[in-house]
Amino acid sequence: MTPSKTDQANAQAQAREWPLWEVFVRAKAGLDHKHCGSLHAPDPTMALQMAREVYTRRQEGVSVWVVRSDQIIASDPADKAMLFDPMEDKVYRHPTFYELPPEVGHM
Amino acid sequence: MYTQAMDTAPKEERLVVRSVDDAVAEERFEAALDRDEFIEAKDWMPEHYRKTLVRQISQHAHSEIVGMLPEGNWISRAPTLKRKAILLAKVQDEAGHGLYLYAAGETLGTSRDQMLDALHAGKAKYSSIFNYPTLTWADVGVIGWLVDGAAIMNQLPLCRCSYAPYARAMVRICREESFHQRQGYESLLTMMTKGTEAQRAMVQDATNRWWWPSLMMFGPPDDQSPNTAQSMRWGIKRISNDDLRQKFVDATAQQAKILGVTLPDPDLKWNEARGRHDFGPIDWSEFWRVVNGEGPCNKERLAERVDAWNDGEWVREAALAHARKRTGDQRAAA
């Protein structure tokens, strides 16, 4: 199938748009980087610079990661039950499953 | 932020013909809303929900961006270096808020450029409040006090919006917004308590001009807001226009007293029986005139946005060309 006029126009428009990046910020030393949003930038250097301007205007972080959005592999929400529900009945994986005499104290 | 515009949008047709899969998915979607759960970007959602959100979020984003213009006018004319630094920070925040919101809107499958095209073509709306001029320095303070005050009132419930990317953006925005209101009020307080007679008159004049347009920011009365019921059902809207407006009047009446200005409404008075303030009728014909393009600054604001976009085109292209050269990829920066 040949691409339609709108498809071509969309592809052209997309080629002019700066790509999308996901931004992760470490709030302070000792904490994980946490996803905080996304932005458009032409290249990695600009993406970092803009992440600083857009997401850390009030000292929200000490370190920033930027990742091209199209490089992220995500699970499909439709697979949520298949992926995560099987863990629901495995209560023995949690410490609270085991009843110990109080004399044992903290364990 | 300015959800008002969504109530002014045409009522869209609901999808009548649906596949069995869609019916099941919609049932799950409704059940999730009943449990007050969030909807994430990749979750199934009705087309009408998606469209309503794209419209509301993009209008909200446009409002943040256009909202920079009336205040930006005063950056180079701020009376002191301190006020200039504050105003710069505030206007930069508005740009940031616009960017958070465009990003939230993009998760629904509409690109930022498409949203901007709609704005520049005059097809998308932004809050009517920005179509009023900022005539004096006191306007900057009053915008912080009343306009940002109304915006905060409007925005707080959106932090609990059912669409998670929008709600997350709103949490961030609300956290930053309270500085906007406080700096405005403090600036007015300084003029009222330490200023000259002329400065006090200037504050009163700005209050007189911005009061009614600020009340209009909450949108048309509930009985003239056809989309409200559906948006409430979907958890996109949590509190009705009239309820938010009343809350705003009650909060502001007290602030005006402390400031030492009067609000330009002879009918404004405390109603002991209701435990709230009564206030006079709003001129909705003015609201519709401004929404429909006939406000004092509609043409100027939009023209300025279009110029900024067009003038920046070579920069966007050059940055992209540079990125392609660096990666040796001639197709796209991708």
Short mmCIF file of C-alpha atoms in Angstrom, two decimals:
data_model
loop_
_atom_site.label_atom_id
_atom_site.label_comp_id
_atom_site.label_asym_id
_atom_site.label_seq_id
_atom_site.Cartn_x
_atom_site.Cartn_y
_atom_site.Cartn_z
CA MET A 1 0.00 0.00 0.00
CA THR A 2 1.36 3.40 -0.90
CA PRO A 3 1.35 5.94 1.88
CA SER A 4 -1.55 8.39 1.67
CA LYS A 5 -1.11 12.14 1.38
CA THR A 6 -1.91 12.61 5.07
CA ASP A 7 0.63 9.93 6.02
CA GLN A 8 3.27 11.75 3.99
CA ALA A 9 2.30 15.07 5.52
CA ASN A 10 2.46 13.54 9.00
CA ALA A 11 5.88 12.02 8.33
CA GLN A 12 7.10 15.37 7.06
CA ALA A 13 5.74 17.15 10.10
CA GLN A 14 7.36 14.58 12.36
CA ALA A 15 10.73 15.01 10.68
CA ARG A 16 10.56 18.72 11.59
CA GLU A 17 9.60 18.12 15.20
CA TRP A 18 12.25 17.73 17.85
CA PRO A 19 12.18 14.19 19.26
CA LEU A 20 10.69 13.38 22.65
CA TRP A 21 12.80 12.58 25.73
CA GLU A 22 11.86 11.22 29.15
CA VAL A 23 13.41 12.98 32.13
CA PHE A 24 14.53 11.31 35.37
CA VAL A 25 15.70 13.32 38.37
CA ARG A 26 17.57 12.24 41.50
CA ALA A 27 16.22 14.50 44.25
CA LYS A 28 19.26 14.05 46.49
CA ALA A 29 22.20 11.72 46.94
CA GLY A 30 21.06 8.35 48.19
CA LEU A 31 17.73 8.34 46.32
CA ASP A 32 16.77 6.71 43.00
CA HIS A 33 16.33 8.71 39.84
CA LYS A 34 12.60 9.16 39.43
CA HIS A 35 10.64 9.84 36.24
CA CYS A 36 9.34 13.39 36.33
CA GLY A 37 8.13 14.17 32.81
CA SER A 38 9.14 14.58 29.20
CA LEU A 39 10.29 17.25 26.79
CA HIS A 40 11.27 17.87 23.17
CA ALA A 41 14.92 18.49 22.32
CA PRO A 42 17.04 18.15 19.19
CA ASP A 43 19.97 16.28 20.76
CA PRO A 44 21.25 14.82 24.07
CA THR A 45 23.11 17.96 25.14
CA MET A 46 20.09 20.17 24.62
CA ALA A 47 17.83 17.58 26.25
CA LEU A 48 19.92 17.73 29.42
CA GLN A 49 20.05 21.51 29.36
CA MET A 50 16.31 21.81 28.87
CA ALA A 51 15.58 19.18 31.52
CA ARG A 52 17.45 21.41 33.93
CA GLU A 53 15.42 24.49 32.91
CA VAL A 54 12.06 22.76 32.84
CA TYR A 55 12.25 20.35 35.79
CA THR A 56 14.77 21.70 38.31
CA ARG A 57 14.07 25.41 38.69
CA ARG A 58 13.85 25.04 42.48
CA GLN A 59 16.69 22.70 43.31
CA GLU A 60 14.50 19.63 42.77
CA GLY A 61 17.51 17.53 41.89
CA VAL A 62 21.22 16.84 42.01
CA SER A 63 21.37 14.63 38.93
CA VAL A 64 19.36 14.28 35.71
CA TRP A 65 18.97 11.45 33.19
CA VAL A 66 17.38 11.92 29.79
CA VAL A 67 16.37 9.00 27.60
CA ARG A 68 14.87 9.08 24.13
CA SER A 69 11.21 8.09 24.58
CA ASP A 70 11.30 5.76 21.58
CA GLN A 71 14.13 3.82 23.25
CA ILE A 72 11.99 2.77 26.19
CA ILE A 73 10.48 -0.71 26.04
CA ALA A 74 7.28 -0.81 28.06
CA SER A 75 4.93 -3.60 29.04
CA ASP A 76 1.49 -3.61 27.46
CA PRO A 77 -1.32 -2.59 29.85
CA ALA A 78 -3.37 -5.41 28.32
CA ASP A 79 -0.82 -7.90 29.74
CA LYS A 80 -1.16 -6.50 33.25
CA ALA A 81 -3.14 -9.46 34.61
CA MET A 82 -0.92 -12.04 32.94
CA LEU A 83 2.27 -10.41 34.17
CA PHE A 84 1.41 -9.38 37.70
CA ASP A 85 -1.59 -11.31 39.01
CA PRO A 86 0.29 -14.62 39.49
CA MET A 87 2.15 -13.02 42.41
CA GLU A 88 -1.07 -12.37 44.27
CA ASP A 89 -1.31 -15.86 45.90
CA LYS A 90 2.35 -16.13 46.89
CA VAL A 91 1.92 -14.71 50.36
CA TYR A 92 4.80 -16.89 51.62
CA ARG A 93 7.15 -14.45 49.89
CA HIS A 94 6.40 -11.90 52.59
CA PRO A 95 7.86 -11.95 56.11
CA THR A 96 4.43 -11.39 57.70
CA PHE A 97 3.36 -14.88 56.46
CA TYR A 98 5.41 -16.52 59.21
CA GLU A 99 4.11 -16.56 62.78
CA LEU A 100 6.84 -16.82 65.37
CA PRO A 101 6.57 -16.88 69.18
CA PRO A 102 6.88 -13.39 70.67
CA GLU A 103 9.95 -14.49 72.69
CA VAL A 104 11.90 -14.55 69.42
CA GLY A 105 11.60 -10.80 69.33
CA HIS A 106 12.43 -8.81 66.25
CA MET A 107 13.51 -10.97 63.32
CA MET B 1 -5.01 27.46 34.44
CA TYR B 2 -8.17 27.85 32.77
CA THR B 3 -10.63 25.02 32.36
CA GLN B 4 -13.34 27.52 31.46
CA ALA B 5 -12.82 27.06 27.78
CA MET B 6 -13.85 23.45 27.72
CA ASP B 7 -17.38 24.40 28.66
CA THR B 8 -17.49 26.62 25.64
CA ALA B 9 -16.60 23.81 23.26
CA PRO B 10 -19.28 22.19 21.12
CA LYS B 11 -20.93 19.11 22.53
CA GLU B 12 -19.55 16.16 20.64
CA GLU B 13 -21.49 13.19 19.40
CA ARG B 14 -21.08 10.09 21.45
CA LEU B 15 -19.96 7.05 19.54
CA VAL B 16 -23.06 5.01 18.83
CA VAL B 17 -21.76 1.95 16.99
CA ARG B 18 -19.27 0.00 19.07
CA SER B 19 -17.62 -3.36 18.80
CA VAL B 20 -18.08 -6.00 21.50
CA ASP B 21 -14.43 -5.52 22.53
CA ASP B 22 -15.02 -1.82 22.98
CA ALA B 23 -18.11 -2.45 25.06
CA VAL B 24 -16.13 -4.72 27.41
CA ALA B 25 -13.27 -2.24 27.56
CA GLU B 26 -15.64 0.61 28.29
CA GLU B 27 -17.21 -1.36 31.13
CA ARG B 28 -13.75 -1.83 32.65
CA PHE B 29 -12.97 1.85 32.14
CA GLU B 30 -16.19 2.91 33.89
CA ALA B 31 -15.51 0.46 36.72
CA ALA B 32 -12.03 1.92 37.20
CA LEU B 33 -13.56 5.41 37.44
CA ASP B 34 -16.11 4.14 39.98
CA ARG B 35 -13.23 2.89 42.13
CA ASP B 36 -11.59 6.34 41.76
CA GLU B 37 -8.62 4.76 39.98
CA PHE B 38 -6.37 6.66 37.62
CA ILE B 39 -6.35 6.14 33.86
CA GLU B 40 -2.85 5.94 32.39
CA ALA B 41 -1.78 6.90 28.88
CA LYS B 42 -1.72 3.41 27.37
CA ASP B 43 -4.98 2.27 29.01
CA TRP B 44 -8.08 1.89 26.90
CA MET B 45 -10.31 4.95 27.01
CA PRO B 46 -13.42 6.09 25.14
CA GLU B 47 -12.66 8.30 22.14
CA HIS B 48 -14.83 11.07 23.59
CA TYR B 49 -12.85 11.04 26.87
CA ARG B 50 -9.62 11.28 24.88
CA LYS B 51 -10.88 14.16 22.75
CA THR B 52 -12.24 16.06 25.73
CA LEU B 53 -8.90 15.74 27.48
CA VAL B 54 -6.85 16.78 24.46
CA ARG B 55 -9.06 19.84 24.13
CA GLN B 56 -8.90 20.74 27.81
CA ILE B 57 -5.19 20.05 28.31
CA SER B 58 -4.15 21.85 25.13
CA GLN B 59 -6.32 24.86 25.98
CA HIS B 60 -4.78 24.84 29.42
CA ALA B 61 -1.26 24.68 27.93
CA HIS B 62 -2.05 27.50 25.48
CA SER B 63 -3.29 29.61 28.41
CA GLU B 64 0.02 29.19 30.21
CA ILE B 65 1.96 30.19 27.11
CA VAL B 66 -0.24 33.13 26.08
CA GLY B 67 -0.35 34.11 29.76
CA MET B 68 3.32 35.03 29.54
CA LEU B 69 2.54 37.94 27.21
CA PRO B 70 0.64 40.39 29.43
CA GLU B 71 3.22 40.05 32.21
CA GLY B 72 6.22 39.80 29.93
CA ASN B 73 5.42 43.37 28.92
CA TRP B 74 6.50 44.50 32.37
CA ILE B 75 9.79 42.63 32.81
CA SER B 76 11.87 45.48 31.41
CA ARG B 77 9.81 48.05 33.31
CA ALA B 78 9.72 46.47 36.77
CA PRO B 79 10.36 49.15 39.43
CA THR B 80 13.24 47.38 41.21
CA LEU B 81 15.75 44.65 40.51
CA LYS B 82 14.03 42.45 43.10
CA ARG B 83 10.64 42.77 41.40
CA LYS B 84 12.27 42.15 38.04
CA ALA B 85 13.89 38.91 39.23
CA ILE B 86 10.56 37.77 40.72
CA LEU B 87 8.64 38.55 37.56
CA LEU B 88 11.22 36.78 35.39
CA ALA B 89 10.95 33.69 37.58
CA LYS B 90 7.17 33.77 37.40
CA VAL B 91 7.06 34.13 33.62
CA GLN B 92 9.61 31.32 33.29
CA ASP B 93 7.33 29.18 35.47
CA GLU B 94 4.43 29.84 33.10
CA ALA B 95 6.56 28.61 30.20
CA GLY B 96 7.41 25.51 32.23
CA HIS B 97 3.74 24.92 33.04
CA GLY B 98 2.89 25.14 29.36
CA LEU B 99 5.57 22.56 28.59
CA TYR B 100 4.42 20.12 31.31
CA LEU B 101 0.90 20.39 29.94
CA TYR B 102 1.82 19.93 26.27
CA ALA B 103 3.74 16.81 27.32
CA ALA B 104 0.68 15.53 29.21
CA GLY B 105 -1.46 16.23 26.16
CA GLU B 106 0.96 14.41 23.86
CA THR B 107 0.48 11.17 25.82
CA LEU B 108 -3.02 11.11 24.28
CA GLY B 109 -1.61 10.84 20.77
CA THR B 110 -1.73 14.46 19.58
CA SER B 111 1.66 16.05 18.99
CA ARG B 112 2.68 19.39 20.45
CA ASP B 113 3.04 20.83 16.96
CA GLN B 114 -0.52 19.79 16.15
CA MET B 115 -1.76 21.51 19.29
CA LEU B 116 0.27 24.63 18.47
CA ASP B 117 -1.03 24.63 14.90
CA ALA B 118 -4.59 24.67 16.26
CA LEU B 119 -3.71 27.64 18.48
CA HIS B 120 -2.00 29.57 15.71
CA ALA B 121 -4.84 28.90 13.28
CA GLY B 122 -7.25 30.38 15.82
CA LYS B 123 -9.05 27.03 16.21
CA ALA B 124 -7.99 26.35 19.80
CA LYS B 125 -9.00 28.62 22.65
CA TYR B 126 -7.04 29.88 25.64
CA SER B 127 -8.29 31.60 28.75
CA SER B 128 -10.15 34.81 27.94
CA ILE B 129 -8.45 36.60 30.85
CA PHE B 130 -5.27 37.11 28.80
CA ASN B 131 -7.13 39.21 26.29
CA TYR B 132 -7.17 42.13 28.71
CA PRO B 133 -4.33 44.68 28.70
CA THR B 134 -1.83 45.29 31.52
CA LEU B 135 -1.91 49.07 31.73
CA THR B 136 0.12 49.78 34.87
CA TRP B 137 2.63 48.10 37.19
CA ALA B 138 -0.23 47.44 39.63
CA ASP B 139 -1.78 45.14 37.01
CA VAL B 140 1.14 42.77 37.48
CA GLY B 141 0.41 42.53 41.21
CA VAL B 142 -3.32 42.16 40.65
CA ILE B 143 -2.76 39.39 38.11
CA GLY B 144 -0.80 37.50 40.76
CA TRP B 145 -3.41 38.09 43.42
CA LEU B 146 -6.66 37.65 41.47
CA VAL B 147 -5.84 35.85 38.22
CA ASP B 148 -3.40 33.37 39.71
CA GLY B 149 -5.63 33.12 42.77
CA ALA B 150 -8.57 32.11 40.58
CA ALA B 151 -6.28 29.77 38.63
CA ILE B 152 -5.17 28.01 41.79
CA MET B 153 -8.78 27.61 42.90
CA ASN B 154 -9.54 26.06 39.51
CA GLN B 155 -6.44 23.91 39.39
CA LEU B 156 -6.36 22.30 42.81
CA PRO B 157 -9.22 19.88 42.07
CA LEU B 158 -7.44 18.88 38.83
CA CYS B 159 -4.64 17.32 40.87
CA ARG B 160 -7.21 14.55 41.42
CA CYS B 161 -8.20 14.36 37.76
CA SER B 162 -8.81 10.78 36.57
CA TYR B 163 -6.26 11.09 33.76
CA ALA B 164 -2.97 10.44 35.54
CA PRO B 165 -0.48 12.31 33.31
CA TYR B 166 -2.65 15.45 33.58
CA ALA B 167 -3.04 15.01 37.35
CA ARG B 168 0.74 14.62 37.78
CA ALA B 169 1.40 17.77 35.76
CA MET B 170 -1.15 19.61 37.89
CA VAL B 171 0.49 18.55 41.15
CA ARG B 172 3.75 20.05 39.94
CA ILE B 173 2.04 23.22 38.68
CA CYS B 174 0.05 23.81 41.87
CA ARG B 175 3.17 23.44 43.96
CA GLU B 176 4.81 26.24 41.98
CA GLU B 177 1.75 28.43 41.60
CA SER B 178 1.28 29.57 45.17
CA PHE B 179 4.42 31.70 44.92
CA HIS B 180 2.74 33.48 42.00
CA GLN B 181 -0.22 34.56 44.06
CA ARG B 182 1.78 35.49 47.14
CA GLN B 183 4.30 37.64 45.27
CA GLY B 184 1.46 39.57 43.61
CA TYR B 185 -0.37 40.19 46.86
CA GLU B 186 2.83 41.22 48.61
CA SER B 187 3.68 43.64 45.81
CA LEU B 188 0.23 45.25 46.17
CA LEU B 189 0.52 45.31 49.94
CA THR B 190 3.82 47.19 49.64
CA MET B 191 2.22 49.84 47.46
CA MET B 192 -0.84 50.12 49.72
CA THR B 193 1.07 50.40 53.00
CA LYS B 194 4.27 52.18 51.98
CA GLY B 195 3.29 53.82 48.72
CA THR B 196 2.04 57.23 47.71
CA GLU B 197 -1.57 58.25 47.21
CA ALA B 198 -1.11 57.84 43.48
CA GLN B 199 0.21 54.30 43.92
CA ARG B 200 -2.76 53.36 46.10
CA ALA B 201 -5.10 54.76 43.46
CA MET B 202 -3.25 52.70 40.85
CA VAL B 203 -3.81 49.49 42.85
CA GLN B 204 -7.51 50.30 43.27
CA ASP B 205 -7.85 51.00 39.55
CA ALA B 206 -6.18 47.71 38.59
CA THR B 207 -8.41 45.83 41.05
CA ASN B 208 -11.47 47.46 39.51
CA ARG B 209 -10.48 46.36 36.03
CA TRP B 210 -9.48 42.76 36.84
CA TRP B 211 -12.19 41.79 39.33
CA TRP B 212 -15.00 40.85 36.95
CA PRO B 213 -12.80 39.18 34.32
CA SER B 214 -11.29 37.09 37.17
CA LEU B 215 -14.75 35.89 38.20
CA MET B 216 -15.40 34.94 34.57
CA MET B 217 -12.35 32.66 34.63
CA PHE B 218 -14.45 30.00 36.35
CA GLY B 219 -16.53 29.72 33.21
CA PRO B 220 -20.24 30.07 32.47
CA PRO B 221 -22.82 29.42 35.21
CA ASP B 222 -23.56 25.77 35.92
CA ASP B 223 -26.91 25.83 34.12
CA GLN B 224 -25.12 26.96 30.96
CA SER B 225 -22.27 24.44 31.08
CA PRO B 226 -23.48 21.52 28.99
CA ASN B 227 -20.28 19.47 29.35
CA THR B 228 -20.00 19.68 33.12
CA ALA B 229 -22.06 16.59 33.97
CA GLN B 230 -20.04 14.34 31.65
CA SER B 231 -16.73 15.76 32.87
CA MET B 232 -17.78 15.24 36.48
CA ARG B 233 -18.75 11.66 35.69
CA TRP B 234 -15.34 11.11 34.11
CA GLY B 235 -13.46 12.67 36.99
CA ILE B 236 -11.99 15.34 34.69
CA LYS B 237 -13.83 18.01 36.64
CA ARG B 238 -14.43 17.74 40.37
CA ILE B 239 -16.15 20.96 41.46
CA SER B 240 -18.67 23.00 39.44
CA ASN B 241 -17.95 26.46 38.01
CA ASP B 242 -20.35 28.26 40.35
CA ASP B 243 -19.08 26.46 43.45
CA LEU B 244 -15.47 27.37 42.64
CA ARG B 245 -16.48 30.97 41.91
CA GLN B 246 -18.23 31.25 45.27
CA LYS B 247 -15.18 29.83 47.03
CA PHE B 248 -13.01 32.40 45.29
CA VAL B 249 -15.26 35.34 46.22
CA ASP B 250 -15.33 34.24 49.85
CA ALA B 251 -11.55 33.96 50.03
CA THR B 252 -10.87 37.18 48.15
CA ALA B 253 -13.30 39.48 49.99
CA GLN B 254 -11.25 39.08 53.16
CA GLN B 255 -7.95 39.58 51.33
CA ALA B 256 -9.25 42.83 49.80
CA LYS B 257 -10.04 44.17 53.28
CA ILE B 258 -6.54 43.46 54.54
CA LEU B 259 -5.11 45.05 51.43
CA GLY B 260 -7.29 48.14 51.86
CA VAL B 261 -8.99 48.08 48.45
CA THR B 262 -12.66 47.79 47.61
CA LEU B 263 -13.99 45.26 45.14
CA PRO B 264 -16.07 46.94 42.41
CA ASP B 265 -19.38 45.27 43.26
CA PRO B 266 -22.03 47.19 45.25
CA ASP B 267 -23.93 43.92 45.83
CA LEU B 268 -20.99 42.16 47.46
CA LYS B 269 -21.82 41.47 51.09
CA TRP B 270 -21.66 38.72 53.70
CA ASN B 271 -24.83 36.65 53.92
CA GLU B 272 -25.09 35.41 57.48
CA ALA B 273 -27.81 32.86 56.66
CA ARG B 274 -25.82 31.24 53.82
CA GLY B 275 -22.51 31.63 55.57
CA ARG B 276 -21.11 32.94 52.27
CA HIS B 277 -20.83 36.20 50.34
CA ASP B 278 -23.55 37.35 47.99
CA PHE B 279 -22.32 39.09 44.87
CA GLY B 280 -23.76 40.92 41.89
CA PRO B 281 -24.59 39.56 38.43
CA ILE B 282 -21.75 38.90 35.99
CA ASP B 283 -21.92 40.42 32.51
CA TRP B 284 -21.82 37.21 30.50
CA SER B 285 -22.21 39.05 27.22
CA GLU B 286 -18.73 40.49 27.83
CA PHE B 287 -17.39 37.00 28.55
CA TRP B 288 -18.75 35.61 25.29
CA ARG B 289 -17.50 38.61 23.35
CA VAL B 290 -13.96 38.03 24.64
CA VAL B 291 -14.10 34.25 24.18
CA ASN B 292 -15.26 34.75 20.62
CA GLY B 293 -12.37 37.00 19.70
CA GLU B 294 -13.65 40.50 20.42
CA GLY B 295 -11.73 41.24 23.63
CA PRO B 296 -9.38 44.23 23.86
CA CYS B 297 -6.23 42.22 23.02
CA ASN B 298 -7.30 38.99 21.25
CA LYS B 299 -5.71 39.88 17.92
CA GLU B 300 -2.54 41.27 19.44
CA ARG B 301 -1.96 38.21 21.66
CA LEU B 302 -2.44 35.67 18.90
CA ALA B 303 -0.36 37.68 16.44
CA GLU B 304 2.47 37.82 18.97
CA ARG B 305 2.36 34.03 19.45
CA VAL B 306 2.33 33.38 15.71
CA ASP B 307 5.27 35.77 15.20
CA ALA B 308 7.25 34.10 17.98
CA TRP B 309 6.63 30.70 16.42
CA ASN B 310 7.55 31.83 12.92
CA ASP B 311 10.59 33.81 14.04
CA GLY B 312 11.86 30.76 15.93
CA GLU B 313 11.56 28.41 13.00
CA TRP B 314 15.14 28.84 11.80
CA VAL B 315 16.42 28.07 15.30
CA ARG B 316 14.39 24.86 15.52
CA GLU B 317 15.59 23.81 12.09
CA ALA B 318 19.22 24.70 12.73
CA ALA B 319 19.24 22.74 16.00
CA LEU B 320 17.82 19.72 14.22
CA ALA B 321 20.30 20.04 11.34
CA HIS B 322 23.15 20.25 13.85
CA ALA B 323 21.91 17.13 15.63
CA ARG B 324 21.70 15.22 12.34
CA LYS B 325 25.18 16.29 11.35
CA ARG B 326 26.57 15.14 14.70
CA THR B 327 24.97 11.70 14.47
CA GLY B 328 25.64 11.39 10.73
CA ASP B 329 21.99 10.60 10.27
CA GLN B 330 20.52 12.48 7.34
CA ARG B 331 16.98 11.19 7.73
CA ALA B 332 15.89 12.54 11.07
CA ALA B 333 17.31 13.42 14.42
CA ALA B 334 15.72 10.12 15.38
#
